[in-house]
Amino acid sequence: MGHRVLVVDDDPTVSDVVRRYLEQAGCEVELAADGADGLAAVAARRPDLVVLDLMMPGIDGLEVCRRLRRQLPQLPVVMLTALGEEADRVLGLEVGADDYVTKPFSPRELVLRIRSVLRRTAAQNGPPAEPAMLTDAELSVDTARRIAETGGMPLALTVREFDLLIFLMRHPGRAWSRTDLLEKVWGWQFGDQSTVTVHVRRLREKIERDPANPDRIRTVWGVGYRYDPLDGGAAR
């Protein structure tokens, strides 16, 4: 893959396994043993992606993710969570993780998840593309430069939030199930549908005038979600 990945985990066995598989996939890997070291590593040399354990002594993964999101909202974060702890996974997504893998996990699955996230960030580091603007009233999205603004003010969107917004704006008026969105936006054939629910909630908080009564991303009961442009149609 040719990317630089920071792995933050207090379990040296897990870190070593992840490091070996990522290096086999062509990544440059740096290890950090706790949250404080992880934040320091990011400050010293920004990675292309962070693999972040949820449960760590001192500064835990949730707080590390919160701080990263405030400082570097577009830095991809893949979180490692305990198997079966849905509340922990939801919390990780709430604070801005782009993806998660549950422990015990398959290292190959983790590499595939990392590849998926990095593919979606490649446009930010590649050569400039032709402008491709999506607009809806005061909301504008430059898909080539991966910049979203509302009323001229930039929006701090994570990788997945940006991808979800683009997808919905490009398909106005159509209802999508959570399963559909997992496949179309995340590239998953199966997965926890709460991932979609959390990302929709976070996106509403950033683009809706009243997130509790959304005008754009509407809930279609029994189905999923539908994007209704305020101006009657999103431009591609």
Short mmCIF file of N, CA and C in Angstrom, two decimals, residues 76-218:
data_model
loop_
_atom_site.label_atom_id
_atom_site.label_comp_id
_atom_site.label_asym_id
_atom_site.label_seq_id
_atom_site.Cartn_x
_atom_site.Cartn_y
_atom_site.Cartn_z
N PRO A 76 -7.50 9.51 8.99
CA PRO A 76 -8.29 8.28 9.17
C PRO A 76 -7.91 7.54 10.45
N VAL A 77 -8.93 7.05 11.15
CA VAL A 77 -8.73 6.30 12.39
C VAL A 77 -9.54 5.01 12.31
N VAL A 78 -8.85 3.88 12.51
CA VAL A 78 -9.51 2.57 12.62
C VAL A 78 -9.33 2.11 14.05
N MET A 79 -10.46 1.86 14.73
CA MET A 79 -10.42 1.54 16.16
C MET A 79 -10.54 0.04 16.39
N LEU A 80 -9.79 -0.45 17.39
CA LEU A 80 -9.88 -1.84 17.82
C LEU A 80 -10.74 -1.88 19.09
N THR A 81 -11.82 -2.67 19.05
CA THR A 81 -12.74 -2.73 20.18
C THR A 81 -12.93 -4.18 20.63
N ALA A 82 -13.46 -4.37 21.84
CA ALA A 82 -13.70 -5.70 22.38
C ALA A 82 -14.88 -6.35 21.68
N LEU A 83 -14.78 -7.65 21.45
CA LEU A 83 -15.84 -8.40 20.79
C LEU A 83 -17.13 -8.31 21.59
N GLY A 84 -18.21 -7.98 20.92
CA GLY A 84 -19.52 -7.99 21.55
C GLY A 84 -19.87 -6.73 22.31
N GLU A 85 -18.93 -5.82 22.47
CA GLU A 85 -19.21 -4.59 23.22
C GLU A 85 -19.76 -3.53 22.26
N GLU A 86 -21.04 -3.65 21.91
CA GLU A 86 -21.63 -2.73 20.94
C GLU A 86 -21.57 -1.29 21.42
N ALA A 87 -21.78 -1.09 22.73
CA ALA A 87 -21.74 0.28 23.26
C ALA A 87 -20.38 0.91 23.03
N ASP A 88 -19.32 0.12 23.17
CA ASP A 88 -17.97 0.65 22.94
C ASP A 88 -17.76 1.00 21.48
N ARG A 89 -18.27 0.15 20.59
CA ARG A 89 -18.13 0.42 19.16
C ARG A 89 -18.87 1.71 18.79
N VAL A 90 -20.08 1.85 19.31
CA VAL A 90 -20.86 3.05 19.02
C VAL A 90 -20.15 4.29 19.55
N LEU A 91 -19.58 4.21 20.76
CA LEU A 91 -18.84 5.33 21.31
C LEU A 91 -17.65 5.69 20.42
N GLY A 92 -16.95 4.67 19.93
CA GLY A 92 -15.82 4.93 19.04
C GLY A 92 -16.24 5.67 17.79
N LEU A 93 -17.37 5.25 17.21
CA LEU A 93 -17.87 5.92 16.02
C LEU A 93 -18.36 7.33 16.35
N GLU A 94 -18.96 7.48 17.53
CA GLU A 94 -19.46 8.79 17.93
C GLU A 94 -18.34 9.83 18.03
N VAL A 95 -17.17 9.41 18.50
CA VAL A 95 -16.08 10.38 18.65
C VAL A 95 -15.28 10.54 17.36
N GLY A 96 -15.65 9.79 16.30
CA GLY A 96 -15.06 10.07 15.01
C GLY A 96 -14.24 8.99 14.36
N ALA A 97 -14.23 7.75 14.89
CA ALA A 97 -13.51 6.68 14.22
C ALA A 97 -14.15 6.42 12.85
N ASP A 98 -13.31 6.17 11.84
CA ASP A 98 -13.82 5.90 10.50
C ASP A 98 -14.27 4.46 10.34
N ASP A 99 -13.68 3.58 11.12
CA ASP A 99 -13.99 2.17 11.02
C ASP A 99 -13.57 1.51 12.33
N TYR A 100 -13.96 0.25 12.52
CA TYR A 100 -13.56 -0.48 13.71
C TYR A 100 -13.39 -1.96 13.35
N VAL A 101 -12.59 -2.64 14.14
CA VAL A 101 -12.44 -4.09 14.03
C VAL A 101 -12.50 -4.62 15.45
N THR A 102 -13.25 -5.70 15.65
CA THR A 102 -13.44 -6.23 17.00
C THR A 102 -12.39 -7.28 17.33
N LYS A 103 -11.93 -7.25 18.59
CA LYS A 103 -11.00 -8.25 19.10
C LYS A 103 -11.78 -9.46 19.65
N PRO A 104 -11.24 -10.69 19.45
CA PRO A 104 -10.08 -11.03 18.63
C PRO A 104 -10.40 -10.85 17.15
N PHE A 105 -9.42 -10.41 16.39
CA PHE A 105 -9.68 -10.09 14.99
C PHE A 105 -8.71 -10.83 14.08
N SER A 106 -9.10 -10.92 12.83
CA SER A 106 -8.23 -11.47 11.81
C SER A 106 -7.32 -10.36 11.30
N PRO A 107 -6.01 -10.53 11.39
CA PRO A 107 -5.11 -9.49 10.86
C PRO A 107 -5.37 -9.19 9.39
N ARG A 108 -5.76 -10.20 8.64
CA ARG A 108 -6.05 -9.98 7.22
C ARG A 108 -7.26 -9.07 7.06
N GLU A 109 -8.27 -9.28 7.91
CA GLU A 109 -9.45 -8.41 7.86
C GLU A 109 -9.07 -6.98 8.19
N LEU A 110 -8.21 -6.81 9.19
CA LEU A 110 -7.77 -5.46 9.56
C LEU A 110 -7.06 -4.79 8.39
N VAL A 111 -6.19 -5.52 7.70
CA VAL A 111 -5.49 -4.95 6.55
C VAL A 111 -6.48 -4.55 5.46
N LEU A 112 -7.50 -5.38 5.23
CA LEU A 112 -8.51 -5.05 4.22
C LEU A 112 -9.29 -3.81 4.61
N ARG A 113 -9.63 -3.67 5.90
CA ARG A 113 -10.35 -2.48 6.36
C ARG A 113 -9.49 -1.24 6.18
N ILE A 114 -8.21 -1.36 6.50
CA ILE A 114 -7.29 -0.24 6.35
C ILE A 114 -7.16 0.16 4.89
N ARG A 115 -7.06 -0.83 4.02
CA ARG A 115 -6.99 -0.54 2.58
C ARG A 115 -8.22 0.21 2.11
N SER A 116 -9.38 -0.23 2.60
CA SER A 116 -10.63 0.41 2.20
C SER A 116 -10.65 1.88 2.60
N VAL A 117 -10.25 2.18 3.84
CA VAL A 117 -10.24 3.56 4.30
C VAL A 117 -9.21 4.38 3.52
N LEU A 118 -8.03 3.82 3.29
CA LEU A 118 -6.98 4.56 2.59
C LEU A 118 -7.35 4.83 1.14
N ARG A 119 -8.07 3.91 0.51
CA ARG A 119 -8.51 4.15 -0.87
C ARG A 119 -9.38 5.39 -0.94
N ARG A 120 -10.18 5.60 0.11
CA ARG A 120 -11.10 6.73 0.11
C ARG A 120 -10.42 8.04 0.45
N THR A 121 -9.20 7.97 0.93
CA THR A 121 -8.46 9.20 1.20
C THR A 121 -7.43 9.49 0.12
N ALA A 122 -7.28 8.57 -0.84
CA ALA A 122 -6.25 8.73 -1.86
C ALA A 122 -6.43 10.01 -2.66
N ALA A 123 -7.69 10.42 -2.87
CA ALA A 123 -7.94 11.63 -3.67
C ALA A 123 -7.34 12.87 -3.02
N GLN A 124 -7.19 12.85 -1.71
CA GLN A 124 -6.66 14.02 -1.01
C GLN A 124 -5.17 14.20 -1.28
N ASN A 125 -4.47 13.08 -1.57
CA ASN A 125 -3.02 13.13 -1.75
C ASN A 125 -2.59 12.96 -3.20
N GLY A 126 -3.53 12.65 -4.07
CA GLY A 126 -3.19 12.43 -5.46
C GLY A 126 -3.14 13.71 -6.26
N PRO A 127 -2.93 13.61 -7.58
CA PRO A 127 -2.89 14.80 -8.43
C PRO A 127 -4.26 15.46 -8.49
N PRO A 128 -4.30 16.77 -8.70
CA PRO A 128 -5.59 17.47 -8.76
C PRO A 128 -6.50 16.90 -9.83
N ALA A 129 -7.75 16.76 -9.49
CA ALA A 129 -8.75 16.27 -10.43
C ALA A 129 -9.57 17.44 -10.94
N GLU A 130 -10.37 17.15 -11.97
CA GLU A 130 -11.28 18.18 -12.48
C GLU A 130 -12.28 18.54 -11.39
N PRO A 131 -12.64 19.81 -11.27
CA PRO A 131 -13.59 20.20 -10.23
C PRO A 131 -14.91 19.45 -10.38
N ALA A 132 -15.46 19.02 -9.28
CA ALA A 132 -16.75 18.34 -9.27
C ALA A 132 -17.49 18.85 -8.05
N MET A 133 -18.41 19.78 -8.28
CA MET A 133 -19.10 20.45 -7.18
C MET A 133 -20.51 19.89 -6.99
N LEU A 134 -20.87 19.71 -5.73
CA LEU A 134 -22.23 19.39 -5.35
C LEU A 134 -22.72 20.55 -4.49
N THR A 135 -23.90 21.07 -4.80
CA THR A 135 -24.42 22.19 -4.03
C THR A 135 -25.86 21.95 -3.63
N ASP A 136 -26.21 22.46 -2.47
CA ASP A 136 -27.58 22.38 -1.98
C ASP A 136 -27.78 23.56 -1.04
N ALA A 137 -28.42 24.62 -1.58
CA ALA A 137 -28.59 25.86 -0.81
C ALA A 137 -27.22 26.35 -0.34
N GLU A 138 -27.04 26.52 0.98
CA GLU A 138 -25.76 27.06 1.47
C GLU A 138 -24.68 25.99 1.59
N LEU A 139 -25.03 24.73 1.36
CA LEU A 139 -24.07 23.62 1.47
C LEU A 139 -23.40 23.38 0.13
N SER A 140 -22.07 23.36 0.13
CA SER A 140 -21.33 23.07 -1.10
C SER A 140 -20.23 22.07 -0.80
N VAL A 141 -20.02 21.15 -1.75
CA VAL A 141 -19.02 20.09 -1.58
C VAL A 141 -18.18 20.01 -2.84
N ASP A 142 -16.87 20.19 -2.68
CA ASP A 142 -15.91 20.01 -3.76
C ASP A 142 -15.38 18.58 -3.62
N THR A 143 -15.87 17.68 -4.46
CA THR A 143 -15.52 16.27 -4.32
C THR A 143 -14.07 16.00 -4.71
N ALA A 144 -13.51 16.79 -5.61
CA ALA A 144 -12.13 16.58 -6.03
C ALA A 144 -11.15 16.98 -4.93
N ARG A 145 -11.39 18.14 -4.33
CA ARG A 145 -10.51 18.64 -3.27
C ARG A 145 -10.92 18.15 -1.89
N ARG A 146 -12.07 17.47 -1.83
CA ARG A 146 -12.63 16.93 -0.58
C ARG A 146 -12.76 18.04 0.46
N ILE A 147 -13.47 19.08 0.04
CA ILE A 147 -13.75 20.21 0.91
C ILE A 147 -15.26 20.43 0.94
N ALA A 148 -15.83 20.49 2.13
CA ALA A 148 -17.25 20.78 2.28
C ALA A 148 -17.41 22.06 3.10
N GLU A 149 -18.35 22.89 2.68
CA GLU A 149 -18.60 24.15 3.37
C GLU A 149 -20.09 24.38 3.50
N THR A 150 -20.46 25.09 4.54
CA THR A 150 -21.84 25.55 4.68
C THR A 150 -21.81 27.02 5.03
N GLY A 151 -22.46 27.81 4.19
CA GLY A 151 -22.43 29.26 4.36
C GLY A 151 -21.03 29.82 4.28
N GLY A 152 -20.16 29.18 3.51
CA GLY A 152 -18.78 29.65 3.37
C GLY A 152 -17.85 29.20 4.47
N MET A 153 -18.37 28.51 5.48
CA MET A 153 -17.54 28.02 6.58
C MET A 153 -17.22 26.54 6.37
N PRO A 154 -15.94 26.17 6.49
CA PRO A 154 -15.56 24.78 6.26
C PRO A 154 -16.14 23.84 7.31
N LEU A 155 -16.49 22.63 6.86
CA LEU A 155 -16.99 21.59 7.75
C LEU A 155 -15.87 20.60 8.05
N ALA A 156 -15.72 20.24 9.31
CA ALA A 156 -14.71 19.26 9.72
C ALA A 156 -15.34 17.87 9.64
N LEU A 157 -15.22 17.24 8.47
CA LEU A 157 -15.81 15.92 8.25
C LEU A 157 -14.73 14.85 8.26
N THR A 158 -15.06 13.70 8.86
CA THR A 158 -14.15 12.56 8.78
C THR A 158 -14.24 11.96 7.38
N VAL A 159 -13.37 11.02 7.09
CA VAL A 159 -13.35 10.37 5.77
C VAL A 159 -14.71 9.76 5.46
N ARG A 160 -15.25 8.99 6.41
CA ARG A 160 -16.52 8.31 6.17
C ARG A 160 -17.68 9.29 6.10
N GLU A 161 -17.67 10.31 6.93
CA GLU A 161 -18.73 11.32 6.88
C GLU A 161 -18.75 12.01 5.52
N PHE A 162 -17.57 12.32 5.00
CA PHE A 162 -17.48 12.97 3.69
C PHE A 162 -18.02 12.03 2.60
N ASP A 163 -17.60 10.77 2.65
CA ASP A 163 -18.06 9.80 1.65
C ASP A 163 -19.58 9.62 1.71
N LEU A 164 -20.11 9.56 2.92
CA LEU A 164 -21.56 9.40 3.09
C LEU A 164 -22.31 10.61 2.54
N LEU A 165 -21.80 11.80 2.82
CA LEU A 165 -22.45 13.01 2.32
C LEU A 165 -22.44 13.04 0.80
N ILE A 166 -21.31 12.74 0.19
CA ILE A 166 -21.23 12.73 -1.28
C ILE A 166 -22.23 11.73 -1.86
N PHE A 167 -22.26 10.54 -1.30
CA PHE A 167 -23.15 9.51 -1.84
C PHE A 167 -24.60 9.95 -1.77
N LEU A 168 -25.02 10.46 -0.61
CA LEU A 168 -26.42 10.87 -0.46
C LEU A 168 -26.76 12.04 -1.38
N MET A 169 -25.86 13.01 -1.49
CA MET A 169 -26.14 14.16 -2.36
C MET A 169 -26.22 13.75 -3.82
N ARG A 170 -25.49 12.73 -4.20
CA ARG A 170 -25.52 12.28 -5.59
C ARG A 170 -26.75 11.43 -5.90
N HIS A 171 -27.48 11.04 -4.88
CA HIS A 171 -28.68 10.21 -5.09
C HIS A 171 -29.86 10.81 -4.32
N PRO A 172 -30.24 12.05 -4.64
CA PRO A 172 -31.32 12.70 -3.90
C PRO A 172 -32.66 12.02 -4.14
N GLY A 173 -33.50 12.02 -3.10
CA GLY A 173 -34.86 11.54 -3.25
C GLY A 173 -35.03 10.04 -3.17
N ARG A 174 -33.92 9.29 -3.07
CA ARG A 174 -34.03 7.83 -3.01
C ARG A 174 -33.77 7.35 -1.59
N ALA A 175 -34.61 6.41 -1.14
CA ALA A 175 -34.43 5.84 0.20
C ALA A 175 -33.42 4.70 0.13
N TRP A 176 -32.46 4.74 1.06
CA TRP A 176 -31.42 3.71 1.14
C TRP A 176 -31.51 3.03 2.50
N SER A 177 -31.44 1.71 2.49
CA SER A 177 -31.39 0.98 3.76
C SER A 177 -29.99 1.09 4.35
N ARG A 178 -29.87 0.77 5.62
CA ARG A 178 -28.55 0.78 6.25
C ARG A 178 -27.64 -0.25 5.60
N THR A 179 -28.22 -1.38 5.20
CA THR A 179 -27.43 -2.41 4.50
C THR A 179 -26.90 -1.87 3.18
N ASP A 180 -27.76 -1.14 2.44
CA ASP A 180 -27.33 -0.53 1.18
C ASP A 180 -26.15 0.42 1.42
N LEU A 181 -26.27 1.25 2.44
CA LEU A 181 -25.23 2.25 2.69
C LEU A 181 -23.94 1.60 3.16
N LEU A 182 -24.03 0.53 3.95
CA LEU A 182 -22.82 -0.19 4.34
C LEU A 182 -22.07 -0.69 3.11
N GLU A 183 -22.82 -1.18 2.13
CA GLU A 183 -22.19 -1.72 0.93
C GLU A 183 -21.68 -0.61 0.01
N LYS A 184 -22.49 0.44 -0.20
CA LYS A 184 -22.14 1.48 -1.16
C LYS A 184 -21.06 2.43 -0.64
N VAL A 185 -21.12 2.77 0.64
CA VAL A 185 -20.21 3.77 1.20
C VAL A 185 -19.01 3.13 1.89
N TRP A 186 -19.27 2.09 2.68
CA TRP A 186 -18.19 1.43 3.41
C TRP A 186 -17.54 0.31 2.61
N GLY A 187 -18.26 -0.24 1.64
CA GLY A 187 -17.73 -1.36 0.87
C GLY A 187 -17.82 -2.68 1.62
N TRP A 188 -18.73 -2.74 2.62
CA TRP A 188 -18.90 -3.97 3.41
C TRP A 188 -20.07 -4.77 2.87
N GLN A 189 -19.89 -6.08 2.76
CA GLN A 189 -20.99 -6.96 2.42
C GLN A 189 -21.83 -7.29 3.65
N PHE A 190 -21.25 -7.13 4.83
CA PHE A 190 -21.97 -7.32 6.08
C PHE A 190 -21.29 -6.47 7.13
N GLY A 191 -22.00 -6.20 8.22
CA GLY A 191 -21.41 -5.38 9.27
C GLY A 191 -22.47 -4.85 10.21
N ASP A 192 -22.05 -4.17 11.25
CA ASP A 192 -22.94 -3.62 12.27
C ASP A 192 -23.64 -2.37 11.71
N GLN A 193 -24.96 -2.43 11.60
CA GLN A 193 -25.70 -1.33 11.01
C GLN A 193 -25.68 -0.07 11.88
N SER A 194 -25.31 -0.21 13.15
CA SER A 194 -25.20 0.98 13.99
C SER A 194 -24.09 1.90 13.49
N THR A 195 -23.16 1.36 12.71
CA THR A 195 -22.13 2.19 12.08
C THR A 195 -22.78 3.28 11.24
N VAL A 196 -23.77 2.90 10.44
CA VAL A 196 -24.47 3.88 9.59
C VAL A 196 -25.26 4.85 10.45
N THR A 197 -25.97 4.33 11.45
CA THR A 197 -26.79 5.18 12.31
C THR A 197 -25.96 6.28 12.96
N VAL A 198 -24.80 5.90 13.48
CA VAL A 198 -23.94 6.87 14.16
C VAL A 198 -23.42 7.92 13.18
N HIS A 199 -23.00 7.49 12.00
CA HIS A 199 -22.45 8.43 11.03
C HIS A 199 -23.52 9.38 10.51
N VAL A 200 -24.74 8.89 10.34
CA VAL A 200 -25.83 9.77 9.93
C VAL A 200 -26.09 10.81 11.01
N ARG A 201 -26.08 10.39 12.27
CA ARG A 201 -26.30 11.32 13.37
C ARG A 201 -25.22 12.40 13.40
N ARG A 202 -23.97 11.98 13.25
CA ARG A 202 -22.87 12.95 13.26
C ARG A 202 -22.95 13.90 12.07
N LEU A 203 -23.32 13.37 10.91
CA LEU A 203 -23.42 14.22 9.73
C LEU A 203 -24.56 15.21 9.87
N ARG A 204 -25.67 14.79 10.42
CA ARG A 204 -26.78 15.72 10.66
C ARG A 204 -26.36 16.88 11.55
N GLU A 205 -25.55 16.57 12.56
CA GLU A 205 -25.10 17.62 13.48
C GLU A 205 -24.27 18.69 12.77
N LYS A 206 -23.70 18.34 11.63
CA LYS A 206 -22.81 19.26 10.94
C LYS A 206 -23.46 19.97 9.76
N ILE A 207 -24.52 19.39 9.16
CA ILE A 207 -25.09 20.01 7.96
C ILE A 207 -26.53 20.45 8.13
N GLU A 208 -27.21 19.99 9.18
CA GLU A 208 -28.62 20.34 9.34
C GLU A 208 -28.77 21.61 10.18
N ARG A 209 -29.74 22.42 9.84
CA ARG A 209 -30.03 23.62 10.62
C ARG A 209 -30.57 23.23 12.00
N ASP A 210 -31.36 22.18 12.06
CA ASP A 210 -31.86 21.64 13.32
C ASP A 210 -31.69 20.12 13.26
N PRO A 211 -30.57 19.59 13.81
CA PRO A 211 -30.31 18.14 13.71
C PRO A 211 -31.41 17.27 14.28
N ALA A 212 -32.16 17.77 15.28
CA ALA A 212 -33.24 16.98 15.86
C ALA A 212 -34.43 16.87 14.92
N ASN A 213 -34.55 17.81 13.98
CA ASN A 213 -35.62 17.79 12.97
C ASN A 213 -34.99 18.03 11.61
N PRO A 214 -34.29 17.04 11.09
CA PRO A 214 -33.50 17.24 9.87
C PRO A 214 -34.36 17.51 8.64
N ASP A 215 -33.90 18.43 7.81
CA ASP A 215 -34.56 18.74 6.55
C ASP A 215 -33.93 18.00 5.38
N ARG A 216 -32.64 17.68 5.51
CA ARG A 216 -31.93 17.05 4.40
C ARG A 216 -31.92 15.52 4.53
N ILE A 217 -31.24 15.02 5.54
CA ILE A 217 -31.14 13.56 5.71
C ILE A 217 -32.32 13.10 6.55
N ARG A 218 -33.32 12.60 5.87
CA ARG A 218 -34.56 12.22 6.55
C ARG A 218 -34.58 10.71 6.82
#
